[in-house]
Coordinates of C-alpha atoms in Angstrom, one line a residue:
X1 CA 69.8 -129.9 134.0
X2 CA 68.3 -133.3 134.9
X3 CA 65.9 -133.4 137.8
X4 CA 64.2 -136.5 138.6
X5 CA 60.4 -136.5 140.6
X6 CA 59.2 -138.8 142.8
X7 CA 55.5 -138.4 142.8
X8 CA 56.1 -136.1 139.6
X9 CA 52.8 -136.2 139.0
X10 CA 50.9 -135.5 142.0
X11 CA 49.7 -132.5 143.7
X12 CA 53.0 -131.4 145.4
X13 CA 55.1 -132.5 142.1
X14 CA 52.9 -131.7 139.7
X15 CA 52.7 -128.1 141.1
X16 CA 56.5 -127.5 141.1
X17 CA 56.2 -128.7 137.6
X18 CA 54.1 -125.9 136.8
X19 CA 56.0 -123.5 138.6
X20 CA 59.0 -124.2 136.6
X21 CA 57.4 -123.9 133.4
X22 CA 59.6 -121.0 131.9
X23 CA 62.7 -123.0 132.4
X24 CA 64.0 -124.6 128.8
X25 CA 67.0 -125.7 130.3
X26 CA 65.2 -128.5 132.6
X27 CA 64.4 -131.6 131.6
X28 CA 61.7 -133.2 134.3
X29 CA 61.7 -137.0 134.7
X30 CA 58.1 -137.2 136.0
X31 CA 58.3 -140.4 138.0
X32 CA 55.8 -142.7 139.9
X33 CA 54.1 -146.2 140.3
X34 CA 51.6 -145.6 136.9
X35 CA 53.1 -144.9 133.8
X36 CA 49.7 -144.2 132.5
X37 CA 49.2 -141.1 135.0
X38 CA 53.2 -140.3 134.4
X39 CA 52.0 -140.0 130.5
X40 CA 49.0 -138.4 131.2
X41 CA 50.4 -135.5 133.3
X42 CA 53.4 -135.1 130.5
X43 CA 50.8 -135.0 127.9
X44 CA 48.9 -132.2 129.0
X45 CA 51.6 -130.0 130.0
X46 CA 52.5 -126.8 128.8
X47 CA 55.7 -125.6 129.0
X48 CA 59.2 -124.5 128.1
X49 CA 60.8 -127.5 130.2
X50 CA 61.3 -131.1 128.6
X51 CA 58.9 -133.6 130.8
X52 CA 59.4 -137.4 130.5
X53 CA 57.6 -140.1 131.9
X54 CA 59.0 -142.7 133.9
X55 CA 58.1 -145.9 136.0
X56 CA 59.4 -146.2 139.2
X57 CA 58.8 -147.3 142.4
X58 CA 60.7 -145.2 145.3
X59 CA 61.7 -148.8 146.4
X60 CA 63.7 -149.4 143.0
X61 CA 65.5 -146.0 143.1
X62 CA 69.1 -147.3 143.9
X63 CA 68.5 -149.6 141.2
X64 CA 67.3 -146.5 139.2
X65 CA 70.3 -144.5 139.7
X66 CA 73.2 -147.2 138.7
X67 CA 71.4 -147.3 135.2
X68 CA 70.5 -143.0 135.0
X69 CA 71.9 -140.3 137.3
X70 CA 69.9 -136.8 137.2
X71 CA 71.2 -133.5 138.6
X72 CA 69.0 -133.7 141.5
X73 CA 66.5 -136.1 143.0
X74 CA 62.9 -134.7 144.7
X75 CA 60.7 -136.7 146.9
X76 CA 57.6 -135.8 146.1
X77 CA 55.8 -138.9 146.9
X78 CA 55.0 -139.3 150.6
X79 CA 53.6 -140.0 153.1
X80 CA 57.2 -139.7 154.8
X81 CA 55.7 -140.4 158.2
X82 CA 55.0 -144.4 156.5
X83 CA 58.7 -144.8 155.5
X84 CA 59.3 -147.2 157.7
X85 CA 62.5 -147.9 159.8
X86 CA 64.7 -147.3 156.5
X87 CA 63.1 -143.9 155.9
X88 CA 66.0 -142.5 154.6
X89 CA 66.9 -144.9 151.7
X90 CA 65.9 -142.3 148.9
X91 CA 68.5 -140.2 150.5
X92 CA 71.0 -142.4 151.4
X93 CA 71.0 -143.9 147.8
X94 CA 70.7 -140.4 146.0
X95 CA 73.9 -139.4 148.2
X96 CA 76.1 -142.8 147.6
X97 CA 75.8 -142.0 143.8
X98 CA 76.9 -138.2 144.2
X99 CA 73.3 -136.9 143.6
X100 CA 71.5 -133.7 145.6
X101 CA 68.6 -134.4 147.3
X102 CA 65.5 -132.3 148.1
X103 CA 62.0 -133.5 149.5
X104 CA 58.5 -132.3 150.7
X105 CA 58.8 -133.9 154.1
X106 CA 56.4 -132.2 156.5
X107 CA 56.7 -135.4 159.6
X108 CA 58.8 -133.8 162.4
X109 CA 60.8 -136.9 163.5
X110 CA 61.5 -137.2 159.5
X111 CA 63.1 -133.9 158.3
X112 CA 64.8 -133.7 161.8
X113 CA 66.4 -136.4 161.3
X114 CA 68.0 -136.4 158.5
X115 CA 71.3 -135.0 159.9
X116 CA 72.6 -138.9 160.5
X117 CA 73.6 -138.6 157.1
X118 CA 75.4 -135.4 157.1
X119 CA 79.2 -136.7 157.1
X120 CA 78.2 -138.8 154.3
X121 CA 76.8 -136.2 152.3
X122 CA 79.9 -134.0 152.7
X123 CA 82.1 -136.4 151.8
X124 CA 79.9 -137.2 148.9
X125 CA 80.2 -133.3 148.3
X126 CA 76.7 -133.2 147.6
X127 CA 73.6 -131.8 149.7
X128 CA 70.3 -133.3 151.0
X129 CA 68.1 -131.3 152.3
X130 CA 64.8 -131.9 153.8
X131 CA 61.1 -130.4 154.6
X132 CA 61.9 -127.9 152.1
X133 CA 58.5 -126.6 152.0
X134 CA 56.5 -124.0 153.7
X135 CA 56.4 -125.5 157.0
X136 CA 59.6 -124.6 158.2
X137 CA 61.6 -122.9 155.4
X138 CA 59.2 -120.1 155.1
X139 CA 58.3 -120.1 158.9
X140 CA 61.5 -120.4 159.5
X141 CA 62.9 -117.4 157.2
X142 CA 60.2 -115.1 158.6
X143 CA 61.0 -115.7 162.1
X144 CA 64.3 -114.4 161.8
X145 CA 62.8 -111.7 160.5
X146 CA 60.7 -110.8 163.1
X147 CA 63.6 -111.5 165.1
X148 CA 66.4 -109.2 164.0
X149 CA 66.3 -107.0 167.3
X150 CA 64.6 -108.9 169.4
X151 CA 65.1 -111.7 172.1
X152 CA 62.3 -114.5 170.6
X153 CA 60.2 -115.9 173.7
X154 CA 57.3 -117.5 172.0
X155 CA 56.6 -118.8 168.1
X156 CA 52.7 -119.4 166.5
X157 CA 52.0 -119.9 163.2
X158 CA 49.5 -121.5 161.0
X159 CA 48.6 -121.8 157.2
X160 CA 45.2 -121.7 155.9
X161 CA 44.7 -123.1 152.4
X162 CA 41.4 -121.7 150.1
X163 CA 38.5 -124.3 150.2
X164 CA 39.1 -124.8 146.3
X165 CA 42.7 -125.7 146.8
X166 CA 42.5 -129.7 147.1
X167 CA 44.4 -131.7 149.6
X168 CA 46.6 -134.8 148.4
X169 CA 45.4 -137.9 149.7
X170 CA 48.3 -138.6 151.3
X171 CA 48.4 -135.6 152.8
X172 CA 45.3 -136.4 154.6
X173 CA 46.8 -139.8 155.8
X174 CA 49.4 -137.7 157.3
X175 CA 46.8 -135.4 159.4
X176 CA 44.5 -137.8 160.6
X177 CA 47.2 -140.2 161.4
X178 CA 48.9 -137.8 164.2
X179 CA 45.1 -136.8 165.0
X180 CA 44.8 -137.6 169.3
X181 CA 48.7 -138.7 168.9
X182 CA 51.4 -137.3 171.0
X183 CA 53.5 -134.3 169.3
X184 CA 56.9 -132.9 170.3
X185 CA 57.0 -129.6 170.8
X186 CA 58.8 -126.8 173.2
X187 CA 56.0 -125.5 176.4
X188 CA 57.2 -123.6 179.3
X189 CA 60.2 -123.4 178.3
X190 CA 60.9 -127.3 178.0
X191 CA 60.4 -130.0 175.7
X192 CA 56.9 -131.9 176.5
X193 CA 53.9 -133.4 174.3
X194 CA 50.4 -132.1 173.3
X195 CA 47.9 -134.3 171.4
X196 CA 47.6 -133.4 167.5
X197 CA 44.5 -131.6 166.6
X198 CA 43.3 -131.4 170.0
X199 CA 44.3 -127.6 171.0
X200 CA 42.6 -124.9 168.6
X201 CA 43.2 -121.4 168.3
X202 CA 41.8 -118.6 166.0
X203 CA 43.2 -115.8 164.4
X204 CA 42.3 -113.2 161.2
X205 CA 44.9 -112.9 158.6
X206 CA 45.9 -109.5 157.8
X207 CA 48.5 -108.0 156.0
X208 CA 47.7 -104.1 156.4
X209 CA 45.9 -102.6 154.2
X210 CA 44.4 -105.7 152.3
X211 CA 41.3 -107.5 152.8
X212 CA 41.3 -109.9 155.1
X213 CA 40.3 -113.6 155.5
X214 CA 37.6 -113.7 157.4
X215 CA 38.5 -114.9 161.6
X216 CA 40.1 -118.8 161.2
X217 CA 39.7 -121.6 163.6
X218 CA 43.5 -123.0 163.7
X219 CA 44.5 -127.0 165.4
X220 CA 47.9 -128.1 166.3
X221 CA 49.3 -130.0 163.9
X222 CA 52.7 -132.0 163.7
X223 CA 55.2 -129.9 161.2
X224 CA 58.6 -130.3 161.3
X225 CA 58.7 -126.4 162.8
X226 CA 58.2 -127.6 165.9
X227 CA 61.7 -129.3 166.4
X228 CA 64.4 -127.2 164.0
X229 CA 63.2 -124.1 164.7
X230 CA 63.5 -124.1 169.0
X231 CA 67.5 -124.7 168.6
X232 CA 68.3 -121.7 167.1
X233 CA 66.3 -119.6 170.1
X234 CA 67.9 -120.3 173.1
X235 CA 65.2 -117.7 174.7
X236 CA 62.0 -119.6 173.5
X237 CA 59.3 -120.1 176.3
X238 CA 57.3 -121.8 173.8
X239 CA 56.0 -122.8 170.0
X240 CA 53.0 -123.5 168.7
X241 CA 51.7 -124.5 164.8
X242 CA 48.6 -124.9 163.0
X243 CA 46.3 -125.5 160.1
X244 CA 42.7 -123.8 159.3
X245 CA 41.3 -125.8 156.8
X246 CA 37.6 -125.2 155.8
X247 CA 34.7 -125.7 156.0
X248 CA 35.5 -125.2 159.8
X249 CA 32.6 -127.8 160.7
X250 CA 34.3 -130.7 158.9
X251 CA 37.4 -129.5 161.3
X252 CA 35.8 -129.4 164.5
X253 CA 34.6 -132.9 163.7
X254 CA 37.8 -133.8 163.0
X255 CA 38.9 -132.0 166.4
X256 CA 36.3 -133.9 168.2
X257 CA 37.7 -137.4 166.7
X258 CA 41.2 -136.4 167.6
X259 CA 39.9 -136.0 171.0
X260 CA 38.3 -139.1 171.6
X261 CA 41.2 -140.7 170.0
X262 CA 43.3 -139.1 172.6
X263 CA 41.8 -140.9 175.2
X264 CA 42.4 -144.0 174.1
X265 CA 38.8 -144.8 172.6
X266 CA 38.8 -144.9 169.3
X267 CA 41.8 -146.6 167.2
X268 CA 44.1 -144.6 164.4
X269 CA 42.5 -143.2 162.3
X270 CA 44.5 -143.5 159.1
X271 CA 41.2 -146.1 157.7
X272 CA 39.2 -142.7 157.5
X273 CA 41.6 -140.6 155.0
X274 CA 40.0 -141.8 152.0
X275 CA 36.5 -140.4 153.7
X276 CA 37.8 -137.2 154.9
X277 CA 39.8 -137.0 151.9
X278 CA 36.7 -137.1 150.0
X279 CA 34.3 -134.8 151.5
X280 CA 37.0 -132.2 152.2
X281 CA 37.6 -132.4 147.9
X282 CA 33.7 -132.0 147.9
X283 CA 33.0 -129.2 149.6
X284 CA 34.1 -126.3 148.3
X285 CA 32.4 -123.1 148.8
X286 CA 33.6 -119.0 150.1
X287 CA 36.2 -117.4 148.9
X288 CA 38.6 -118.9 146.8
X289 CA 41.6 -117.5 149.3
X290 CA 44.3 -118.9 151.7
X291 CA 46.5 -117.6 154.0
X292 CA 49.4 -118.2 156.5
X293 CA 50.7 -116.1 159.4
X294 CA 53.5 -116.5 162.2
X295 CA 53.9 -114.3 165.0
X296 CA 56.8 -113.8 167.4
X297 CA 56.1 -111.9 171.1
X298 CA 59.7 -111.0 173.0
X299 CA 61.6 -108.3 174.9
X300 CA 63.4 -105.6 172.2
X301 CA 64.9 -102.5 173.1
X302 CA 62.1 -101.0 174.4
X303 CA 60.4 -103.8 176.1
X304 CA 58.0 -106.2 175.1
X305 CA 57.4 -106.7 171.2
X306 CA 54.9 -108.6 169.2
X307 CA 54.9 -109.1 165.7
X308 CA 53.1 -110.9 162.9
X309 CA 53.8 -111.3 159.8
X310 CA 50.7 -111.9 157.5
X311 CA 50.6 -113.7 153.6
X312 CA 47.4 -113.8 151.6
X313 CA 47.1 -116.0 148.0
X314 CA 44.6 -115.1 145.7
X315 CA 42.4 -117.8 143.5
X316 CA 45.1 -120.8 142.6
X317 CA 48.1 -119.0 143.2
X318 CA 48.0 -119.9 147.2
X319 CA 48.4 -123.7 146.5
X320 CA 51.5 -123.3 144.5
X321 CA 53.1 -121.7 147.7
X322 CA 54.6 -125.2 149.5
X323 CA 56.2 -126.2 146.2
X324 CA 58.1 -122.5 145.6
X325 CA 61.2 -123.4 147.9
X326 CA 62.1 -126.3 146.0
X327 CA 61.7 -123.9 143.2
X328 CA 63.8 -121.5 144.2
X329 CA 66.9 -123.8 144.8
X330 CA 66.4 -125.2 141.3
X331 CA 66.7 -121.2 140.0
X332 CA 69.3 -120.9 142.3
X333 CA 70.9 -124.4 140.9
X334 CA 70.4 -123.0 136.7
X335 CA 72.5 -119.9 138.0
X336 CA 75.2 -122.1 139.4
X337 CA 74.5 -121.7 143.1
X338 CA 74.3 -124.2 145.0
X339 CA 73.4 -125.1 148.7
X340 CA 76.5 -125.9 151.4
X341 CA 77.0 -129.8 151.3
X342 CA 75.8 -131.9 153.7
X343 CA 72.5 -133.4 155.3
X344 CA 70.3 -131.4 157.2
X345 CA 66.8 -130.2 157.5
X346 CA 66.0 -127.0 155.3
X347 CA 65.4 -124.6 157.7
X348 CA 68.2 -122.1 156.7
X349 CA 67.8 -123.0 152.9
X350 CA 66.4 -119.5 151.9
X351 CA 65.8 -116.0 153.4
X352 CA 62.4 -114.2 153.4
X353 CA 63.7 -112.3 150.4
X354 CA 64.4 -115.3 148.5
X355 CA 60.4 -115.9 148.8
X356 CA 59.4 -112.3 148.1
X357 CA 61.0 -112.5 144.6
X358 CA 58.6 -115.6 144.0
X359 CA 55.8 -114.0 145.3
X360 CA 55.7 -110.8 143.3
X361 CA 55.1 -112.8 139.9
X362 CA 51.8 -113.8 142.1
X363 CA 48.8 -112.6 143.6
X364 CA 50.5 -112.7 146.6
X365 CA 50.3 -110.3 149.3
X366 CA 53.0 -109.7 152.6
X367 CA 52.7 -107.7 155.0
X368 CA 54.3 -107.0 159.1
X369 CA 52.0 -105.9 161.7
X370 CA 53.4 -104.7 165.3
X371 CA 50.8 -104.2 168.0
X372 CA 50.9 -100.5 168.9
X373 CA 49.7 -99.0 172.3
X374 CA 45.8 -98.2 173.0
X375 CA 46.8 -94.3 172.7
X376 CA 48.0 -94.6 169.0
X377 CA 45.4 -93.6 166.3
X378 CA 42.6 -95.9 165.7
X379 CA 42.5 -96.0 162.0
X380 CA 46.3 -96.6 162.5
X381 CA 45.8 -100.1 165.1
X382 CA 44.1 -101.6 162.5
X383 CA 45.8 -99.9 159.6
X384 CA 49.2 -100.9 160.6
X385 CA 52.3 -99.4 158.8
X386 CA 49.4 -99.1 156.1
X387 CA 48.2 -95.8 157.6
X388 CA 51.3 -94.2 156.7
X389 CA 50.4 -94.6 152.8
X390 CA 46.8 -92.5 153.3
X391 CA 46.5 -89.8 151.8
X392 CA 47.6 -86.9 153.4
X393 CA 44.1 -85.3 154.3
X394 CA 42.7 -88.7 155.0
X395 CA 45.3 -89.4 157.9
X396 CA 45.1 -85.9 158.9
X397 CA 41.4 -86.7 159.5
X398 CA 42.3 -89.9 161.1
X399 CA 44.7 -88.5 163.8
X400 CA 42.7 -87.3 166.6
X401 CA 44.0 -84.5 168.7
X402 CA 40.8 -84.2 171.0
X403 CA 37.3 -83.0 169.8
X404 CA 37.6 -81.8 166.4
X405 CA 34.9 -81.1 163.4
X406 CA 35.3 -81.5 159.9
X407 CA 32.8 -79.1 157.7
X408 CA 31.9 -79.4 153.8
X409 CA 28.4 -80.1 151.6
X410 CA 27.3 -83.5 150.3
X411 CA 24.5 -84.5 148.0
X412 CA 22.5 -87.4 149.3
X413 CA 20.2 -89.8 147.8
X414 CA 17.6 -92.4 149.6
X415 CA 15.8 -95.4 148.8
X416 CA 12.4 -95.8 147.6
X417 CA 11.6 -99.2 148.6
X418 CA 9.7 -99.1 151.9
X419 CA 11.6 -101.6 154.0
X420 CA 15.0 -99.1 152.5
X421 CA 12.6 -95.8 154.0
X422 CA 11.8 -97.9 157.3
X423 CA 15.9 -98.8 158.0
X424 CA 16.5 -95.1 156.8
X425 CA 14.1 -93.9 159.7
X426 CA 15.9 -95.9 162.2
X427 CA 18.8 -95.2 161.5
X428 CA 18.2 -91.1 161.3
X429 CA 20.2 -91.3 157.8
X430 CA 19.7 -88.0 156.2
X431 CA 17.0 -86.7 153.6
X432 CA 17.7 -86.7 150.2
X433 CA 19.3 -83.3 148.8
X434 CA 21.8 -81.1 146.9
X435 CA 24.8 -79.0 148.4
X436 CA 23.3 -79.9 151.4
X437 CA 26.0 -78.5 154.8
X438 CA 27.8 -81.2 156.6
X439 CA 29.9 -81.0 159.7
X440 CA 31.5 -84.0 161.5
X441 CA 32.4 -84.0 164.4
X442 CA 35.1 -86.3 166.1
X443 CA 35.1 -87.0 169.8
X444 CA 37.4 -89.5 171.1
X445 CA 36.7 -92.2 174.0
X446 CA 38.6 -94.4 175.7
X447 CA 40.2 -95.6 172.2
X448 CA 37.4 -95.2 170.7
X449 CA 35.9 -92.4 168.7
X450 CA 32.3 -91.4 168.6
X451 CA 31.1 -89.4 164.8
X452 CA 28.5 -87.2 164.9
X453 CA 27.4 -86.1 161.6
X454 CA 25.2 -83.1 160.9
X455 CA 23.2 -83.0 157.7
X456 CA 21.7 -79.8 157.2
X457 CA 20.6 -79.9 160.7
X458 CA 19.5 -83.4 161.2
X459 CA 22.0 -85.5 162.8
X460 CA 23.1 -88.8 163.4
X461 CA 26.4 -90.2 164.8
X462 CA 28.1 -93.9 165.4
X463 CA 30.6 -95.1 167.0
X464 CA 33.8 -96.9 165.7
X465 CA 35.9 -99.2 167.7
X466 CA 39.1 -101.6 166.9
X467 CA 37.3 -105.0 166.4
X468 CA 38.8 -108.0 168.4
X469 CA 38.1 -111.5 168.8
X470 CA 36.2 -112.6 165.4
X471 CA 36.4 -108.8 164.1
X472 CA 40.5 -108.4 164.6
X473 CA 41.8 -106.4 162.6
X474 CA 38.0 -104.6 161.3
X475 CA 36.7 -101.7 162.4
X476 CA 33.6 -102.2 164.1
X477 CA 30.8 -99.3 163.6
X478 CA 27.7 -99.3 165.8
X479 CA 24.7 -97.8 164.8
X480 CA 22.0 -98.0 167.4
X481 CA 21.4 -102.0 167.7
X482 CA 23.4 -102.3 164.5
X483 CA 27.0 -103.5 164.6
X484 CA 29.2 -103.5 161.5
X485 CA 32.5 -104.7 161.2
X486 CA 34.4 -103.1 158.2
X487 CA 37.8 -104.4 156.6
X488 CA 40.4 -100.8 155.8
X489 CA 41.5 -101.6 152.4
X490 CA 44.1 -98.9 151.3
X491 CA 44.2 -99.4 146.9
X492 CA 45.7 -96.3 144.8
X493 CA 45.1 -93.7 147.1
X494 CA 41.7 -94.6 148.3
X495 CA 40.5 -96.2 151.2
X496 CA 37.2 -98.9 150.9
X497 CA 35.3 -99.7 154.1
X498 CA 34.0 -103.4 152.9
X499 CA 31.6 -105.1 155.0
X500 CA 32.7 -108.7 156.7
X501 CA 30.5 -109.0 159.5
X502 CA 27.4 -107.6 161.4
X503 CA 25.3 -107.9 164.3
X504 CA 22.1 -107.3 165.6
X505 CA 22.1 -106.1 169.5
X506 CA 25.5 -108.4 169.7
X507 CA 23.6 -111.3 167.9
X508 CA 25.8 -112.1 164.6
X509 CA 23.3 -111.3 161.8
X510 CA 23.6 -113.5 158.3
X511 CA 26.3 -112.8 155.9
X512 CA 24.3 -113.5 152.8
X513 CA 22.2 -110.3 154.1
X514 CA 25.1 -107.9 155.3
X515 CA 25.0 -104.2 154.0
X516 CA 26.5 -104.0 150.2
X517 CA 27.2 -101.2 148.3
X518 CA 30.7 -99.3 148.1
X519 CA 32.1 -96.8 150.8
X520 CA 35.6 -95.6 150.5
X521 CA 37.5 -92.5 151.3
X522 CA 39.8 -90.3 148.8
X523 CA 41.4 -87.0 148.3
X524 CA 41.4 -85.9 144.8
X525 CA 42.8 -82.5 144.4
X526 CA 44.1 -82.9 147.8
X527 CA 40.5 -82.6 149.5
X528 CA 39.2 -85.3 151.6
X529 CA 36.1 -86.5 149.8
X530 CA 33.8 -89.4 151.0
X531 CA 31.6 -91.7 149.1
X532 CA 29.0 -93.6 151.2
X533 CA 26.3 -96.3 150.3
X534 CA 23.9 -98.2 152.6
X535 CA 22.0 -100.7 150.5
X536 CA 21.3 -104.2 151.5
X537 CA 19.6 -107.1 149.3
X538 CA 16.1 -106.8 151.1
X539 CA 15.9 -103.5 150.9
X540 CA 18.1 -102.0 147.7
X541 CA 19.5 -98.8 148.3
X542 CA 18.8 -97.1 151.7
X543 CA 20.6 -94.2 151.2
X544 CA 23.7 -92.7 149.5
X545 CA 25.8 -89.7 150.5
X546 CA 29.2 -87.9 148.7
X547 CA 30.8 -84.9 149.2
X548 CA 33.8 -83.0 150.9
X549 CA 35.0 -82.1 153.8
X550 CA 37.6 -79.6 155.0
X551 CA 39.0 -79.1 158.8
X552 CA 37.5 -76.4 161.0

């Protein structure tokens, strides 16, 4: 099978490439303006597929075709929203010589549009599809997820790519050039405008029982979502899409420029890709994670739902997610299925469980959460359909049926370092000791629960809360002045409390200081067992504490 690339070697391109790497039976034409980069790329791949280079300029490709004709043509070039007013002429000319067509498009007016050439694709009896990417094949499969029972009233979404994953230069042209431009999208329930990059919104990514990212600031941004998804809701009050890329203070000056730009004072700004381009490449620092959630709120059976569904993508595995769709119609294609003729945007092009079959060969984590009432469990609002894989004993412990006490003996270990003996004194941690007698006891309030724990008769207690705002999804734990927010990380039966955030008296404390040391929960033998370290890097270990605990 015979798939010519435009842009073969670049960063969307060049990453399908790689993702069809096990594939013998392909044989890549890696096609762009440089031969010397097409050769470069083809020489340093490493794969089962055959790659070849090739010149060519998008603007030669009907020329191209009379002389070669591949299985399938993929615009990976861009930027589609600079097409100009023939913008379709890679189509149209892939289509007059019988040829499929895919692309990357991410402008709205661009993939929306490509339906003008649906009676000729038919009658061609080939298909061209377009903005087969993430924005909206995956947004759009997951929404009709989230949307089986439920009448849809309102649509958010937003990707947020790892700081290490690099951004295509033309990609950046893209962004900056909507930045303070008009942007169609559906509001109140009609179709109206808001400025690119000028509305923010922030939200923590969290498929349950994973480690989230930490809270992301998130800025409209002009996908093709935000026109083929509102037809097939007849319901929708309203949709809204997004992209958190970091570090956040390079986006909030890019917010700020958008803003200004809005107003009419400042020209496009298209001139300052290259910079932004640049110093986004540059600075790369955190973790080396990305993300992407949508969330759907409507009226089900019951009344008013809202879901989200959550995605994290571990190290370099995140990037590769925009090219998987054109991936998987290519599998599809090798097996001898093929998509319905004609032209249209990709929206319907593959279902959620199309993607989860890529995603398992990944570090790639899904996940749905539902918001539950205040009354429901705490450990189970943040846990999420999670909380049902505990342990028995530990969800047994973590269902509160009024004041209840938990009683077993724990060996604890302290500190020696003075500063680790001062924070011990504060924060009445228990002496050091063997088979010493615990009890814990549990008293909930007002959703949240206070824990008293007596240690051979000196006690101490905290109090947990569901985090919101910049701690959603964490549980917070106050201890006097001290506020930590903990991730619930559920892995092979036990469950880690890891440290994301903290607070002194409210005021956010540093993260390069925040408590280390592991804490997690299990039940070997069937007997609820903690494990619990407080140890910072000032002060080492504070203290330490493991043992067992059985209900009263």
């Amino acid at each position: 099978m015979k798939i010519l690339i435009l842009g073969g070697y670049g960063v969307f391109g060049g990453r399908l490439v790689q993702l069809l790497a096990d594939l013998p039976e392909l044989s890549l034409l890696i096609a762009g303006r440089s031969l010397t980069k097409a050769q470069a790329f083809c020489d340093a791949y490493q794969g089962a597929s055959k790659l070849t280079p090739v010149l060519l300029d998008r603007a030669d490709i009907a020329q191209h075709l009379r002389i070669d004709t591949p299985d399938l043509i993929v615009d990976a070039s861009g930027p589609f929203q600079n097409y100009g007013d023939d913008r379709y002429f890679v189509a149209r000319a892939a289509i007059e010589h019988g040829v499929p067509y895919v692309d990357f498009a991410d402008a709205s007016d661009f993939v929306a549009g490509l339906s003008t050439l649906n009676e000729q694709a038919k009658t061609a009896g080939v298909f061209a599809l377009s903005g087969v990417s993430s924005f909206p094949v995956l947004t759009a499969a997951v929404v009709r997820e989230l949307a089986k029972d439920i009448t849809v009233e309102t649509i958010t979404g937003g990707i947020a790519p790892s700081p290490y994953a690099g951004i295509g230069l033309n990609v950046m042209r893209a962004v900056v050039g909507y930045a303070g431009h008009p942007i169609a999208l559906t509001r109140n329930g009609a179709r109206t405008t808001a400025k690119g990059l000028t509305e923010s919104r922030r939200t923590t990514i969290a498929p349950p029982g994973e480690l989230p990212l930490y809270n992301i600031h998130f800025s409209l941004v002009d996908v093709p979502d935000l026109q083929v998804i509102p037809p097939d809701y007849p319901n929708l009050d309203s949709i809204w899409m997004g992209a958190g890329p970091v570090p956040e203070i390079l986006h909030r000056m890019l917010n700020l420029l958008a803003k200004v730009r809005g107003r009419g004072l400042l020209p496009n700004l298209v001139s300052a890709a290259p910079l932004f381009y640049k110093i986004l490449n540059l600075m790369k620092f955190g973790e080396h994670r990305g993300g992407m959630f949508v969330r759907v709120t409507g009226t089900g059976p019951s009344g008013p739902v809202e879901r989200t569904w959550n995605l994290l993508a571990e190290g370099d595995d995140g990037p590769l997610i925009p090219s998987m769709a054109i991936e998987s119609i290519i599998r599809n294609m090798v097996k001898g299925k093929f998509p319905p003729t004609g032209a249209r945007a990709a929206t319907h092009a593959l279902e959620l469980s199309d993607y989860d079959a890529l995603f398992t060969r990944r570090s790639i984590t899904t996940g749905i959460r539902e918001t539950l009432h205040e009354t429901a469990p705490l450990y189970h609002r943040i846990l999420g359909p999670a909380f049902d894989e505990l342990p028995a004993p530990l969800r047994d412990l973590h269902t509160p049926k009024g004041i209840k006490s938990w009683s077993g003996t724990a060996t604890v270990t302290r500190g020696s370092n003075p500063l680790a003996k001062l924070a011990a004194w504060i924060l009445r941690l228990p002496k050091a000791g063997r088979d010493v007698p615990v009890t814990v006891t549990f008293t909930p309030q007002n959703g949240t629960e206070k824990w008293e724990r007596n240690f051979g008769g000196q006690t101490f207690h905290s109090i947990q809360a569901e985090g919101h705002g910049r701690n959603a999804h964490l549980l917070t734990e106050r201890f006097g002045p001290i506020t930590v927010s903990l991730a619930l990380v559920l892995k092979n039966g036990e469950l880690d409390l890891v440290p994301r955030r903290w607070a002194f008296f409210g005021l956010p404390l540093p993260t390069a200081l925040l408590p280390q040391g592991r804490s997690y929960e299990s039940a070997p033998e069937g007997k609820f067992t903690f494990d619990v370290q407080f140890k910072t890097p000032l002060t080492g270990l504070i203290a330490a504490y493991r043992g067992t605990l059985t209900k009263d």
